[in-house]
Short mmCIF file of N, CA and C in Angstrom, two decimals:
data_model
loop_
_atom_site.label_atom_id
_atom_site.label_comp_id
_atom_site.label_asym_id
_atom_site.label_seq_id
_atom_site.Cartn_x
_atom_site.Cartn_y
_atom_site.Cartn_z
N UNK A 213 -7.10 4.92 -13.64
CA UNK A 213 -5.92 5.76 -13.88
C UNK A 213 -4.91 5.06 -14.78
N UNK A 214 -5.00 4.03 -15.31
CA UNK A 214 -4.09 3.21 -15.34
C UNK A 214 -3.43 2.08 -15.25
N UNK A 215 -2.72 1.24 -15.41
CA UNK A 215 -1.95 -0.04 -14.68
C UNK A 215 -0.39 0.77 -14.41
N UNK A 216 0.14 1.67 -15.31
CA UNK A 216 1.90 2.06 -15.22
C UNK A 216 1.91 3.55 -14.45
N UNK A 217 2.88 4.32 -14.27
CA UNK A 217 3.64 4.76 -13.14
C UNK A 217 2.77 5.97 -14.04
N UNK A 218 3.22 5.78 -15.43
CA UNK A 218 3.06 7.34 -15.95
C UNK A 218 1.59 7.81 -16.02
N UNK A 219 0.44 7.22 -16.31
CA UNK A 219 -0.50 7.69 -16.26
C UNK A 219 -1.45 7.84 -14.73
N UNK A 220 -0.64 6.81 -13.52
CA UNK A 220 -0.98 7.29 -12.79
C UNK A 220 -0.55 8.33 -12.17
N UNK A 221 0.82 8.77 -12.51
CA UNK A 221 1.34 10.03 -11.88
C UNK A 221 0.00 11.41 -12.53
N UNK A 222 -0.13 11.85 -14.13
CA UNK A 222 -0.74 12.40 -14.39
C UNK A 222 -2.36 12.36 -13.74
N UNK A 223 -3.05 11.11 -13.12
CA UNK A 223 -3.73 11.32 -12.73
C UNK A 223 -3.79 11.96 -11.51
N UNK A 224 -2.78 11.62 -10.62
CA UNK A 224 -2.70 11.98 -9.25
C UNK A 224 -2.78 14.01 -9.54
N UNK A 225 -2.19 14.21 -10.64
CA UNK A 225 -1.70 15.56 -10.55
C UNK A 225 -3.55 16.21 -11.01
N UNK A 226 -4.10 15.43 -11.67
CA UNK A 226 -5.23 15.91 -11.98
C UNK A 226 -6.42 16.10 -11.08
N UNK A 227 -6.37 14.49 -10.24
CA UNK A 227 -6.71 15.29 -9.16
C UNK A 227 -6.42 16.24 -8.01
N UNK A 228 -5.57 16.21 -7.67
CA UNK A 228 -4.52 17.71 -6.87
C UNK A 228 -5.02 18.49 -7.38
N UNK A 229 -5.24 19.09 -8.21
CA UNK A 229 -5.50 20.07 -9.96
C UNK A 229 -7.13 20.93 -9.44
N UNK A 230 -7.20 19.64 -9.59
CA UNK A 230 -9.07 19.70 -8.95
C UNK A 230 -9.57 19.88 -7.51
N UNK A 231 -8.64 19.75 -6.49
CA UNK A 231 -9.14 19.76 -5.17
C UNK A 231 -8.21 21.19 -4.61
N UNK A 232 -7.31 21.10 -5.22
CA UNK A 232 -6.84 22.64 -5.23
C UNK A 232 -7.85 23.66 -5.36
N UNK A 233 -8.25 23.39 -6.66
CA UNK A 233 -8.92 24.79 -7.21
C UNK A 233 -10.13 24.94 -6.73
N UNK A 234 -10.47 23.76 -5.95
CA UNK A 234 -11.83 23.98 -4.87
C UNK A 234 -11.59 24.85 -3.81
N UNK A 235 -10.07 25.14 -3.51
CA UNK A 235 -10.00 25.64 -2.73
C UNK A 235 -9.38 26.97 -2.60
N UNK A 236 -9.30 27.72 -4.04
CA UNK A 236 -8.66 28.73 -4.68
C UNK A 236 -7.49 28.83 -4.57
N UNK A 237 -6.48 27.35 -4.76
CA UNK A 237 -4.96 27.49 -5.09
C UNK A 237 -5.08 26.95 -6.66
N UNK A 238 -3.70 26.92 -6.27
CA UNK A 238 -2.95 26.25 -7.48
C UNK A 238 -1.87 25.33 -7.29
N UNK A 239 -1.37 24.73 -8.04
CA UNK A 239 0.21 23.46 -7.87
C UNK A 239 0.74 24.52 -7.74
N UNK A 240 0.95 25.70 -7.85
CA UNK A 240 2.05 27.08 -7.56
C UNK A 240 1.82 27.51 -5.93
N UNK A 241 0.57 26.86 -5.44
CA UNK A 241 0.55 27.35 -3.91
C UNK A 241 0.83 26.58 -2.55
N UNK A 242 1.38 24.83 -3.49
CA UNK A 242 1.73 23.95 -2.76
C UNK A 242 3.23 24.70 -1.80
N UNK A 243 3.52 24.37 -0.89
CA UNK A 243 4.26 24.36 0.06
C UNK A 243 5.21 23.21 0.26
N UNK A 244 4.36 22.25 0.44
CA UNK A 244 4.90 20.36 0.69
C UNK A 244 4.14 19.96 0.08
N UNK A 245 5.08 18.39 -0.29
CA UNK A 245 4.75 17.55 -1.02
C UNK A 245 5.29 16.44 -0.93
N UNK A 246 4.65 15.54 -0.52
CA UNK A 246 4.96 13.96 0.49
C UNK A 246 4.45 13.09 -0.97
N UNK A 247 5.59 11.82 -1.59
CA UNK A 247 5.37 11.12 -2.72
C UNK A 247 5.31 9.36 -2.45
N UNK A 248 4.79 8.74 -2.37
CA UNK A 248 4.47 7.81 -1.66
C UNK A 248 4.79 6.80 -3.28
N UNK A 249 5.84 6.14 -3.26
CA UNK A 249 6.02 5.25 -4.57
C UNK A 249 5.56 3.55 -3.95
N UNK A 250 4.99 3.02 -4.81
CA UNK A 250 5.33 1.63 -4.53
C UNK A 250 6.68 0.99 -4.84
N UNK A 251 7.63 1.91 -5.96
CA UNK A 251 8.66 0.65 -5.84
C UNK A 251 9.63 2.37 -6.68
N UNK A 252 10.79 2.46 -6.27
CA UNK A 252 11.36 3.42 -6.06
C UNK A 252 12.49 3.60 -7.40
N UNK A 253 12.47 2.80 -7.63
CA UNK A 253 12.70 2.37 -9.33
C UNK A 253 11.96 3.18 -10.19
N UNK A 254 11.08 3.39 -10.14
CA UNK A 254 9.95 4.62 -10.74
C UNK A 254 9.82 5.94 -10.43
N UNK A 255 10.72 6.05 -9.21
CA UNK A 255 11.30 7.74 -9.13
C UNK A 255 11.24 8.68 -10.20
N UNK A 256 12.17 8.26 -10.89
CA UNK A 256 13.02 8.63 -12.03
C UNK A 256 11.52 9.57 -13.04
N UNK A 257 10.53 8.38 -13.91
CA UNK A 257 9.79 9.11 -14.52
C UNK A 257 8.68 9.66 -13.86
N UNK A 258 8.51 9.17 -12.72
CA UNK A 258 7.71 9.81 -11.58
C UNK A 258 8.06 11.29 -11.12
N UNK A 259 9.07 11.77 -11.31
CA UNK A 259 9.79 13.14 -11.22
C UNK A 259 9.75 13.64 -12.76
N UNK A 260 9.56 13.11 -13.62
CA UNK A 260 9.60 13.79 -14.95
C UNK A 260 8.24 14.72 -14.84
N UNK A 261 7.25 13.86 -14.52
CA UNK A 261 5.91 13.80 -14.51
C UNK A 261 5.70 15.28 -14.18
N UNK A 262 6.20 14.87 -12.47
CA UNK A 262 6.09 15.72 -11.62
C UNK A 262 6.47 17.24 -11.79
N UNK A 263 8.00 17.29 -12.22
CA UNK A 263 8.41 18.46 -13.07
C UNK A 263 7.45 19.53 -14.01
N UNK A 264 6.72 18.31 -14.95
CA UNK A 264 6.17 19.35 -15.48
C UNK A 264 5.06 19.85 -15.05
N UNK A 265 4.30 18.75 -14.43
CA UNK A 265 3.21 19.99 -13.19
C UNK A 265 3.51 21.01 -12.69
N UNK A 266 4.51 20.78 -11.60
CA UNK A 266 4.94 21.50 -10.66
C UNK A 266 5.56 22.66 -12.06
N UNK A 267 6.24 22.95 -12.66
CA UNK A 267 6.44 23.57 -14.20
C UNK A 267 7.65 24.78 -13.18
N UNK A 268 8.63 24.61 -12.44
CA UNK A 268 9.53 25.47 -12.15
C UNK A 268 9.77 25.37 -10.66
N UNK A 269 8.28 25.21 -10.10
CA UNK A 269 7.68 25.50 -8.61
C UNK A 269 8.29 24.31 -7.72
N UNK A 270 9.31 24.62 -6.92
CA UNK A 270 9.87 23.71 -6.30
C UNK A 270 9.63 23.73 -4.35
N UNK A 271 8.27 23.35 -3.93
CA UNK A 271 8.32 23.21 -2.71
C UNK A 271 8.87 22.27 -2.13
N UNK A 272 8.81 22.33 -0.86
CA UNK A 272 9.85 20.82 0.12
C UNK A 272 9.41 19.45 -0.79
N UNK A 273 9.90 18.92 -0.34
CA UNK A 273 9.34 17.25 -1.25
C UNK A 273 10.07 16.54 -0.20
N UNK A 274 9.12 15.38 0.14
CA UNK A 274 9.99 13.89 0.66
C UNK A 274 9.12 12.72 -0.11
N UNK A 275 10.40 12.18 -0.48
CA UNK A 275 9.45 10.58 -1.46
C UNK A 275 10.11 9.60 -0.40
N UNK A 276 9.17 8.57 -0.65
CA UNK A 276 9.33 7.04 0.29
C UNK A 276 8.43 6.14 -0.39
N UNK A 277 9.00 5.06 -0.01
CA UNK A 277 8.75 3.91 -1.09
C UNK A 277 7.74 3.01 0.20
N UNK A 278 6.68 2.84 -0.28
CA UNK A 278 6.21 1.71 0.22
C UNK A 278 5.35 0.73 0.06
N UNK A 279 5.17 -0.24 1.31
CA UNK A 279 5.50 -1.78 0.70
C UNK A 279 3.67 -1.97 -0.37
N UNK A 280 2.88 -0.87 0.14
CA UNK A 280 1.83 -1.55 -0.81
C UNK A 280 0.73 0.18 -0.69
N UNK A 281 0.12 0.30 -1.86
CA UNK A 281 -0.76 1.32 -1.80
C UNK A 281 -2.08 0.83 -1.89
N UNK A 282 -3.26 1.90 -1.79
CA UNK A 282 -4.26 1.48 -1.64
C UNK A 282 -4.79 1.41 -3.28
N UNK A 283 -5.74 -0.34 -3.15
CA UNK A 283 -6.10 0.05 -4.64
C UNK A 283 -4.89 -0.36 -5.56
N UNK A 284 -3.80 -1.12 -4.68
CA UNK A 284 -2.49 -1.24 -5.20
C UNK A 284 -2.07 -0.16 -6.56
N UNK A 285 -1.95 0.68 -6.18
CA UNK A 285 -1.04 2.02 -7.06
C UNK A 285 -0.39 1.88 -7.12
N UNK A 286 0.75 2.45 -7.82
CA UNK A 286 2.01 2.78 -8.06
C UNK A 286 2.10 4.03 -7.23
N UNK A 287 1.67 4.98 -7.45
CA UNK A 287 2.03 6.30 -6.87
C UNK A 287 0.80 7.23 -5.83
N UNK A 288 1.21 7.57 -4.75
CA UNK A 288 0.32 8.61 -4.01
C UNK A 288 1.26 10.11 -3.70
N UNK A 289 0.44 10.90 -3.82
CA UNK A 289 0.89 12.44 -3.68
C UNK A 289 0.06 13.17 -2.79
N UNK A 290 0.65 13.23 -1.40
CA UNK A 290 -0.33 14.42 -1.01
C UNK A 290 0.35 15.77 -0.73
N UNK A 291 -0.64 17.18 -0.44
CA UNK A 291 0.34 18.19 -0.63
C UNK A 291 -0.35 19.06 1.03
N UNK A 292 0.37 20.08 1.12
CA UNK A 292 0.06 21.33 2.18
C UNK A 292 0.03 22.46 0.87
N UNK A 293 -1.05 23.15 0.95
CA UNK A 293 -0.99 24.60 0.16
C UNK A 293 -1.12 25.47 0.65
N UNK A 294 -0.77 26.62 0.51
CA UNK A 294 -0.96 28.03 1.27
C UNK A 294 -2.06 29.05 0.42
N UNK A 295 -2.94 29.05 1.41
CA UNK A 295 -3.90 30.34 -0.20
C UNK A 295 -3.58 31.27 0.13
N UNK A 296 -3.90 31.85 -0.80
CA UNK A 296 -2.99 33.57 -1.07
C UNK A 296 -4.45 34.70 -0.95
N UNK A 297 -5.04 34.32 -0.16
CA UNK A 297 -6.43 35.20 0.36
C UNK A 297 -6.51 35.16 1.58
#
């Protein structure tokens, strides 16, 4: 994915992207969205990122910073979606 914040954010969204649509949503059918940073300083373009995925669609969100990810990441995203079937 990467070594920096930004291409792992885009990856994270790519896969979301992909495990979504296995399941006939979309980033438009997320609900929640839990952001798991390694260092919180990276918010900032970590929400740019995010913005334009998400492209308007603003479900709950909680970010938290912690002390180490797996695979040492920068960033984890997991979501709740609602399907619309």
């Amino acid at each position: 994915a990467g070594p920096d914040i930004v291409s792992q954010t885009r990856q994270v969204f790519a896969n979301l992207t992909a495990v979504l649509a296995a399941a006939g949503c979309t980033l438009q059918d997320v609900v929640k969205a839990t952001v798991y940073l390694a260092d919180m300083n990276e918010f900032a373009t970590m929400n740019e990122i995010y913005s334009e995925f998400m492209d308007g669609h603003k479900p709950a969100r909680s970010c938290v910073e912690v002390q180490r990810l797996p695979r040492d990441l920068r960033v984890e995203i997991d979501v709740v979606a609602r399907s619309q079937s």
